[in-house]
Tab-separated table of C-alpha atoms and ligand atoms in Angstrom:
chain	number	residue	atom	x	y	z
A	1	MET	CA	-15.027	53.256	17.785
A	2	LYS	CA	-11.742	52.280	19.324
A	3	LYS	CA	-13.599	50.200	21.867
A	4	LEU	CA	-15.538	48.436	19.117
A	5	LEU	CA	-12.406	47.757	17.206
A	6	SER	CA	-10.631	46.224	20.265
A	7	VAL	CA	-13.688	43.949	20.830
A	8	CYS	CA	-13.447	42.851	17.187
A	9	LEU	CA	-9.746	42.181	17.500
A	10	ALA	CA	-10.178	40.289	20.744
A	11	ALA	CA	-12.816	38.157	19.039
A	12	ALA	CA	-10.533	37.446	16.096
A	13	VAL	CA	-7.731	36.391	18.273
A	14	PHE	CA	-9.580	34.311	20.846
A	15	LEU	CA	-12.723	32.992	19.202
A	16	PRO	CA	-12.252	29.259	18.776
A	17	ILE	CA	-13.089	27.621	15.450
A	18	THR	CA	-16.518	26.245	16.311
A	19	LEU	CA	-18.409	25.236	13.297
A	20	ARG	CA	-22.038	24.470	12.965
A	21	ALA	CA	-23.280	20.951	12.143
A	22	GLY	CA	-24.298	21.972	8.638
A	23	ASP	CA	-20.868	23.163	7.753
A	24	SER	CA	-19.599	20.801	5.115
A	25	LEU	CA	-15.953	20.634	3.868
A	26	ASP	CA	-17.026	22.736	0.846
A	27	LYS	CA	-18.219	25.447	3.167
A	28	VAL	CA	-15.353	25.246	5.594
A	29	MET	CA	-12.653	25.197	2.847
A	30	PRO	CA	-14.055	25.636	-0.686
A	31	VAL	CA	-10.672	25.253	-2.451
A	32	ARG	CA	-8.660	22.117	-1.445
A	33	GLY	CA	-5.809	22.052	-3.922
A	34	PHE	CA	-2.780	20.072	-5.064
A	35	CYS	CA	-0.179	21.467	-7.402
A	36	ILE	CA	2.411	19.369	-9.219
A	37	ALA	CA	4.271	19.170	-12.505
A	38	ALA	CA	2.121	17.394	-15.148
A	39	PRO	CA	3.197	13.767	-15.576
A	40	ARG	CA	5.240	12.622	-18.564
A	41	PRO	CA	3.418	10.157	-20.903
A	42	ALA	CA	5.189	7.144	-19.288
A	43	GLU	CA	3.918	8.267	-15.841
A	44	LEU	CA	0.350	9.007	-16.905
A	45	ASP	CA	-1.471	5.834	-15.859
A	46	ARG	CA	0.264	5.754	-12.453
A	47	PHE	CA	-0.551	9.395	-11.893
A	48	ALA	CA	-4.165	8.911	-12.956
A	49	ALA	CA	-4.459	6.069	-10.372
A	50	PHE	CA	-2.850	8.428	-7.783
A	51	ILE	CA	-5.614	10.991	-8.406
A	52	ASP	CA	-8.225	8.343	-8.169
A	53	THR	CA	-7.009	6.593	-5.039
A	54	GLU	CA	-5.135	9.255	-3.037
A	55	LEU	CA	-6.223	12.791	-4.053
A	56	ALA	CA	-9.927	12.337	-4.562
A	57	PRO	CA	-10.691	10.356	-1.394
A	58	ARG	CA	-8.995	13.018	0.729
A	59	GLY	CA	-11.207	15.625	-0.698
A	60	VAL	CA	-8.875	17.399	-3.223
A	61	ASN	CA	-11.122	19.397	-5.533
A	62	THR	CA	-8.578	21.501	-7.368
A	63	LEU	CA	-5.574	20.140	-9.283
A	64	ILE	CA	-3.030	22.510	-10.830
A	65	LEU	CA	-0.758	20.742	-13.346
A	66	ARG	CA	2.405	22.614	-14.297
A	67	VAL	CA	2.498	21.698	-18.004
A	68	ASP	CA	4.713	24.357	-19.528
A	69	TYR	CA	5.784	22.839	-22.754
A	70	ASN	CA	5.062	19.207	-21.834
A	71	TYR	CA	2.329	19.041	-24.503
A	72	GLU	CA	2.210	18.420	-28.172
A	73	PHE	CA	1.194	21.920	-29.171
A	74	GLN	CA	-0.251	22.296	-32.623
A	75	SER	CA	-0.284	26.062	-32.697
A	76	ARG	CA	3.468	26.332	-31.821
A	77	PRO	CA	4.942	22.901	-32.347
A	78	GLU	CA	8.438	24.299	-32.038
A	79	LEU	CA	7.912	24.857	-28.388
A	80	ARG	CA	7.042	21.236	-27.528
A	81	ASP	CA	9.228	19.323	-25.126
A	82	HIS	CA	10.720	16.134	-26.440
A	83	GLY	CA	8.314	13.309	-25.437
A	84	ALA	CA	5.370	15.561	-24.468
A	85	LEU	CA	1.825	14.615	-23.527
A	86	SER	CA	-0.492	14.009	-26.477
A	87	ARG	CA	-4.057	15.201	-26.767
A	88	ASP	CA	-5.289	11.695	-25.778
A	89	ASP	CA	-3.074	11.746	-22.753
A	90	VAL	CA	-4.541	15.064	-21.533
A	91	LYS	CA	-8.067	13.794	-22.195
A	92	LYS	CA	-7.373	10.906	-19.809
A	93	LEU	CA	-6.479	13.428	-17.120
A	94	VAL	CA	-9.535	15.499	-17.905
A	95	ALA	CA	-11.736	12.405	-17.585
A	96	ILE	CA	-10.349	11.223	-14.274
A	97	CYS	CA	-10.590	14.694	-12.795
A	98	ARG	CA	-14.206	15.107	-14.038
A	99	LYS	CA	-15.152	11.760	-12.577
A	100	ASN	CA	-13.838	12.942	-9.235
A	101	ASN	CA	-15.264	16.483	-9.392
A	102	ILE	CA	-11.751	17.908	-9.423
A	103	HIS	CA	-11.238	21.361	-10.953
A	104	LEU	CA	-8.333	20.864	-13.353
A	105	ILE	CA	-6.141	24.031	-14.006
A	106	PRO	CA	-3.148	23.889	-16.320
A	107	GLN	CA	-0.090	26.174	-15.824
A	108	ILE	CA	2.557	27.645	-17.977
A	109	ASN	CA	5.281	29.765	-16.285
A	110	LEU	CA	4.900	33.233	-17.837
A	111	LEU	CA	7.025	36.345	-17.494
A	112	GLY	CA	9.674	34.800	-15.103
A	113	HIS	CA	11.113	31.307	-14.939
A	114	GLN	CA	12.133	31.296	-18.584
A	115	SER	CA	15.321	29.449	-17.619
A	116	PHE	CA	16.400	27.242	-14.769
A	117	GLY	CA	19.955	26.539	-13.735
A	118	LYS	CA	22.045	26.534	-16.846
A	119	ASN	CA	19.174	25.598	-19.119
A	120	LEU	CA	17.114	28.053	-21.189
A	121	GLY	CA	13.420	27.383	-21.311
A	122	SER	CA	11.683	26.526	-24.593
A	123	LEU	CA	10.178	30.010	-25.147
A	124	LEU	CA	13.460	31.874	-25.151
A	125	ALA	CA	15.344	29.023	-26.844
A	126	HIS	CA	13.079	29.454	-29.842
A	127	TYR	CA	12.395	33.188	-29.553
A	128	PRO	CA	15.611	34.719	-28.165
A	129	GLU	CA	14.292	38.170	-29.151
A	130	PHE	CA	11.836	37.999	-26.225
A	131	ASP	CA	14.700	37.807	-23.686
A	132	GLU	CA	14.550	40.674	-21.189
A	133	THR	CA	18.314	40.378	-20.604
A	134	PRO	CA	19.957	39.088	-23.842
A	135	TRP	CA	23.279	40.359	-22.600
A	136	VAL	CA	23.145	37.826	-19.729
A	137	LYS	CA	24.717	34.676	-21.183
A	138	MET	CA	23.662	31.324	-19.822
A	139	PRO	CA	26.430	29.846	-17.699
A	140	GLU	CA	28.064	26.480	-18.371
A	141	LYS	CA	27.769	25.758	-14.774
A	142	TYR	CA	25.066	27.520	-12.722
A	143	LYS	CA	25.719	28.800	-9.208
A	144	TRP	CA	23.988	31.262	-6.918
A	145	PRO	CA	24.952	34.002	-6.188
A	146	ASN	CA	26.465	35.033	-9.493
A	147	ALA	CA	27.635	38.382	-10.989
A	148	ASP	CA	24.616	38.694	-13.246
A	149	ARG	CA	22.180	37.996	-10.429
A	150	LEU	CA	20.763	35.384	-12.753
A	151	TYR	CA	18.155	33.304	-10.927
A	152	CYS	CA	15.824	32.699	-13.860
A	153	LYS	CA	15.399	34.572	-17.196
A	154	SER	CA	12.313	36.642	-17.949
A	155	TYR	CA	10.624	37.549	-21.164
A	156	CYS	CA	10.178	41.157	-21.976
A	157	PRO	CA	6.497	42.010	-21.359
A	158	LEU	CA	6.702	44.921	-23.823
A	159	HIS	CA	8.066	42.967	-26.718
A	160	PRO	CA	5.474	43.578	-29.465
A	161	LYS	CA	5.415	39.835	-30.586
A	162	VAL	CA	5.557	38.072	-27.274
A	163	HIS	CA	1.781	37.800	-26.612
A	164	GLU	CA	1.077	36.397	-30.050
A	165	VAL	CA	3.093	33.336	-29.016
A	166	VAL	CA	2.019	33.263	-25.394
A	167	PHE	CA	-1.651	33.557	-26.076
A	168	ALA	CA	-1.502	30.716	-28.637
A	169	VAL	CA	-0.110	28.227	-26.132
A	170	MET	CA	-2.366	29.494	-23.316
A	171	ASP	CA	-5.509	29.141	-25.463
A	172	GLU	CA	-4.513	25.692	-26.808
A	173	LEU	CA	-3.771	24.366	-23.289
A	174	CYS	CA	-7.010	25.724	-21.917
A	175	GLU	CA	-8.973	24.161	-24.753
A	176	VAL	CA	-7.457	20.741	-24.439
A	177	PHE	CA	-7.765	20.780	-20.634
A	178	GLU	CA	-11.336	22.146	-20.972
A	179	ALA	CA	-10.308	24.656	-18.403
A	180	ASP	CA	-12.167	27.612	-17.096
A	181	ALA	CA	-8.959	28.854	-15.277
A	182	PHE	CA	-5.328	29.100	-16.117
A	183	HIS	CA	-2.328	29.477	-13.819
A	184	ALA	CA	0.442	31.722	-15.238
A	185	GLY	CA	3.036	31.253	-12.512
A	186	MET	CA	4.583	34.744	-12.484
A	187	ASP	CA	6.566	34.047	-9.292
A	188	GLU	CA	10.149	34.982	-8.454
A	189	VAL	CA	10.546	37.451	-11.312
A	190	PHE	CA	14.017	38.901	-10.697
A	191	TYR	CA	14.519	40.408	-14.148
A	192	ILE	CA	11.909	43.016	-14.985
A	193	GLY	CA	12.167	46.573	-16.408
A	194	GLU	CA	15.911	46.265	-16.799
A	195	THR	CA	17.746	49.488	-17.524
A	196	ASN	CA	19.262	48.120	-20.716
A	197	CYS	CA	16.030	46.865	-22.227
A	198	PRO	CA	15.200	49.187	-25.084
A	199	ARG	CA	11.428	48.821	-24.448
A	200	CYS	CA	10.916	48.819	-20.688
A	201	GLY	CA	14.079	50.273	-19.285
A	202	GLY	CA	13.208	53.076	-16.859
A	203	THR	CA	9.603	52.061	-16.591
A	204	ASP	CA	8.008	51.619	-13.134
A	205	ARG	CA	8.354	47.882	-12.329
A	206	ALA	CA	5.071	47.693	-10.416
A	207	GLU	CA	3.332	49.095	-13.462
A	208	LEU	CA	5.206	46.692	-15.727
A	209	PHE	CA	4.292	43.625	-13.657
A	210	ALA	CA	0.685	44.783	-13.234
A	211	GLY	CA	0.436	45.507	-16.949
A	212	GLU	CA	1.460	41.931	-17.785
A	213	VAL	CA	-0.913	40.445	-15.189
A	214	THR	CA	-3.701	42.523	-16.616
A	215	THR	CA	-2.894	41.620	-20.194
A	216	LEU	CA	-3.016	37.929	-19.442
A	217	ARG	CA	-6.161	38.279	-17.310
A	218	ASP	CA	-7.966	40.256	-19.986
A	219	HIS	CA	-7.140	37.709	-22.650
A	220	LEU	CA	-8.457	34.869	-20.498
A	221	ARG	CA	-11.601	36.791	-19.614
A	222	GLU	CA	-12.524	36.999	-23.300
A	223	LYS	CA	-13.347	33.293	-23.067
A	224	GLY	CA	-14.688	33.352	-19.559
A	225	ARG	CA	-11.486	32.049	-17.980
A	226	ARG	CA	-9.886	33.145	-14.756
A	227	LEU	CA	-6.255	33.917	-14.149
A	228	TRP	CA	-4.429	32.385	-11.173
A	229	ILE	CA	-0.858	33.423	-10.214
A	230	TRP	CA	1.592	33.008	-7.345
A	231	SER	CA	1.481	36.037	-5.133
A	232	ASP	CA	5.072	36.633	-4.052
A	233	ARG	CA	5.701	39.567	-6.426
A	234	LEU	CA	2.858	41.422	-4.635
A	235	LEU	CA	4.514	41.382	-1.223
A	236	ASP	CA	7.302	43.795	-0.307
A	237	ALA	CA	10.442	41.993	0.795
A	238	LYS	CA	11.694	44.856	3.020
A	239	ALA	CA	8.357	45.598	4.693
A	240	THR	CA	7.645	41.967	5.323
A	241	GLY	CA	11.066	40.681	6.249
A	242	LEU	CA	10.655	37.850	3.748
A	243	GLY	CA	13.450	36.983	1.350
A	244	GLU	CA	13.557	38.109	-2.269
A	245	TRP	CA	12.078	34.833	-3.450
A	246	GLU	CA	9.031	34.844	-1.128
A	247	ALA	CA	8.555	38.602	-1.699
A	248	SER	CA	9.645	41.256	-4.083
A	249	ALA	CA	12.891	43.259	-3.645
A	250	ASN	CA	12.603	44.942	-7.036
A	251	GLY	CA	9.718	47.235	-6.696
A	252	THR	CA	6.833	45.127	-8.054
A	253	ALA	CA	4.865	44.910	-4.699
A	254	ARG	CA	2.735	48.039	-5.438
A	255	ALA	CA	1.119	46.115	-8.296
A	256	ILE	CA	-1.284	44.771	-5.709
A	257	ASP	CA	-3.162	48.133	-6.134
A	258	LEU	CA	-3.061	48.037	-9.859
A	259	ILE	CA	-4.228	44.521	-10.955
A	260	PRO	CA	-7.864	43.373	-11.384
A	261	LYS	CA	-9.433	41.992	-8.150
A	262	ASP	CA	-10.658	38.797	-9.870
A	263	VAL	CA	-7.068	37.372	-10.198
A	264	MET	CA	-6.833	34.362	-7.844
A	265	LEU	CA	-3.732	34.687	-5.644
A	266	CYS	CA	-1.767	31.577	-4.476
A	267	ALA	CA	0.344	32.609	-1.461
A	268	TRP	CA	3.142	30.199	-0.915
A	269	HIS	CA	4.843	30.325	2.557
A	270	TYR	CA	7.212	27.526	3.383
A	271	GLU	CA	9.120	28.759	6.421
A	272	CYS	CA	6.669	30.745	8.580
A	273	ASP	CA	2.923	31.158	9.020
A	274	PHE	CA	2.886	34.445	7.157
A	275	PRO	CA	-0.357	36.410	7.229
A	276	SER	CA	-0.476	37.424	3.565
A	277	ALA	CA	-4.068	36.051	3.225
A	278	PRO	CA	-5.691	38.763	5.384
A	279	TYR	CA	-3.540	41.396	3.664
A	280	PHE	CA	-4.693	40.252	0.194
A	281	ALA	CA	-8.292	39.779	1.311
A	282	MET	CA	-8.453	43.364	2.537
A	283	LYS	CA	-7.122	44.436	-0.812
A	284	GLY	CA	-10.119	42.768	-2.390
A	285	PHE	CA	-8.566	39.453	-3.603
A	286	HIS	CA	-9.417	35.794	-3.298
A	287	ILE	CA	-6.604	33.706	-1.906
A	288	VAL	CA	-5.377	30.162	-1.331
A	289	THR	CA	-2.313	29.573	0.923
A	290	CYS	CA	0.178	26.976	0.090
A	291	PRO	CA	2.582	24.805	2.118
A	292	TRP	CA	5.338	22.544	0.753
A	293	LYS	CA	7.205	20.278	3.167
A	294	SER	CA	6.304	21.338	6.654
A	295	SER	CA	3.404	19.456	8.084
A	296	GLN	CA	3.300	21.734	11.064
A	297	LEU	CA	3.008	24.828	8.862
A	298	ALA	CA	0.394	23.147	6.660
A	299	VAL	CA	-1.846	22.484	9.644
A	300	LEU	CA	-1.425	26.076	10.801
A	301	GLN	CA	-2.293	27.345	7.355
A	302	ALA	CA	-5.449	25.234	7.207
A	303	ASP	CA	-6.502	26.337	10.707
A	304	ASP	CA	-5.848	30.037	9.766
A	305	MET	CA	-7.930	29.785	6.696
A	306	ALA	CA	-10.851	28.222	8.615
A	307	HIS	CA	-10.432	30.816	11.354
A	308	TRP	CA	-10.523	33.814	8.987
A	309	ARG	CA	-13.480	32.400	7.114
A	310	LYS	CA	-15.234	32.106	10.448
A	311	VAL	CA	-14.451	35.354	12.206
A	312	SER	CA	-13.949	37.989	9.414
A	313	PRO	CA	-16.567	40.504	8.431
A	314	GLU	CA	-19.072	39.216	5.975
A	315	VAL	CA	-17.498	41.111	3.043
A	316	LEU	CA	-14.140	39.386	3.557
A	317	LYS	CA	-15.117	35.805	4.505
A	318	ASP	CA	-15.474	34.281	1.107
A	319	ARG	CA	-12.152	35.651	-0.051
A	320	PHE	CA	-10.374	33.087	2.034
A	321	ASP	CA	-10.856	30.346	-0.468
A	322	GLY	CA	-8.619	27.535	0.797
A	323	VAL	CA	-5.325	25.812	0.804
A	324	MET	CA	-3.208	24.119	-1.786
A	325	GLN	CA	-0.301	21.637	-1.368
A	326	THR	CA	2.573	22.412	-3.626
A	327	VAL	CA	5.009	19.787	-4.942
A	328	TRP	CA	8.158	21.000	-6.620
A	329	SER	CA	9.202	17.836	-8.322
A	330	GLY	CA	7.993	15.987	-11.342
A	331	ALA	CA	4.991	13.771	-10.966
A	332	GLY	CA	7.153	10.611	-11.462
A	333	SER	CA	9.837	11.623	-9.004
A	334	PHE	CA	7.303	12.638	-6.397
A	335	MET	CA	5.600	9.277	-6.639
A	336	ASP	CA	8.980	7.489	-6.539
A	337	LYS	CA	10.393	9.502	-3.615
A	338	ASP	CA	8.091	11.471	-1.256
A	339	TYR	CA	5.022	9.304	-1.798
A	340	LYS	CA	7.022	6.127	-1.102
A	341	SER	CA	9.192	7.332	1.747
A	342	LYS	CA	6.345	8.175	4.015
A	343	GLU	CA	8.518	7.969	7.143
A	344	ASP	CA	10.241	11.279	6.279
A	345	ALA	CA	8.562	13.899	8.424
A	346	THR	CA	9.401	16.791	6.130
A	347	ASN	CA	8.356	15.664	2.722
A	348	SER	CA	5.546	16.975	0.604
A	349	TRP	CA	3.437	13.817	0.869
A	350	ASN	CA	3.380	13.898	4.640
A	351	CYS	CA	2.726	17.629	4.557
A	352	PHE	CA	-0.199	17.012	2.274
A	353	THR	CA	-1.754	14.241	4.348
A	354	ALA	CA	-1.305	16.268	7.516
A	355	MET	CA	-3.063	19.245	6.056
A	356	PHE	CA	-5.931	17.241	4.639
A	357	SER	CA	-6.372	15.284	7.879
A	358	GLU	CA	-6.707	18.692	9.635
A	359	LEU	CA	-9.330	19.778	7.099
A	360	LYS	CA	-11.442	16.786	7.952
A	361	LYS	CA	-11.103	17.575	11.641
A	362	LEU	CA	-12.580	21.105	11.016
A	363	VAL	CA	-15.819	19.691	9.761
A	364	PRO	CA	-18.380	18.668	12.398
A	365	GLU	CA	-19.060	14.937	12.533
A	366	LYS	CA	-22.695	15.299	11.398
A	367	ALA	CA	-21.719	17.142	8.221
A	368	LYS	CA	-19.218	14.575	6.944
B	401	ZN	ZN1	11.777	44.817	-21.558
């Protein structure tokens, strides 16, 4: 048995990525994603053209738009951003994606990321009773580190009214986007199960996190929709050596064994080629890995995914779904900056084009 294992490991390490002529891009890398903040109405036409002329021709087939409250919600109009996308605006995005066979997935940050810097997010601004840490006051000037360890606020997942509001905006967004999947964010949750919270203080944080994932997933499943989340809370910061942003330092990592296996995990790694994909695959999950600004890392991530799809045992192969470029600026500022200043070697546009060029190289000439 040991001998067999060592042969398998040797094969996994040394086998080159040799693909057969029939291996199309869809087979080599089924998910080829791009994730960015949804455009503002004034940026809509330019962004639609960008989808048409830059994303689609490169083979992007999955677009995650971080909408949050940039939509004219009817169900909860109080949560709307000022100058948000209208229903007609969203329908333009739906049409351009459909024309290009792009799977369009909207996102609202749930659980964590309910504030940023000194600004409270819309949910807690209108429903302060959902705040997991109401005793932590928003600073006039934000700096990290700070005495409260305030990175971003969270909502309390055990507040009895929170899901009534959250489900309403999730459902409305999925309906207008005609989406069969929804991304709930759920990354970088620093505040969870706080001792002073009257509802979840003293509760196991992995169970709390898993409970919220499962609640959101079950709700989406009722209408045949799939939950996508970032995967950083499911990695242990101490065991992996990753920081408390890229992995969890507050006890949520064991949730990996508690959440439903059909949750799609998006593993972002921006500083090293971290092997979270095989770990999650062996736990039974489907995964996409995500670069940001490093072209070198993006190419490695693409090669890794193709490699694991190629050499893994049959039961694991299909769990390595693909890769997704992440852009952490607004659509407008991305198009004004990274997209225009192409000479900068470490920007998200160059990272994206490097990764997608690599994907094309992975497909044999006859299959293109
Ligand atoms: Zn709580």
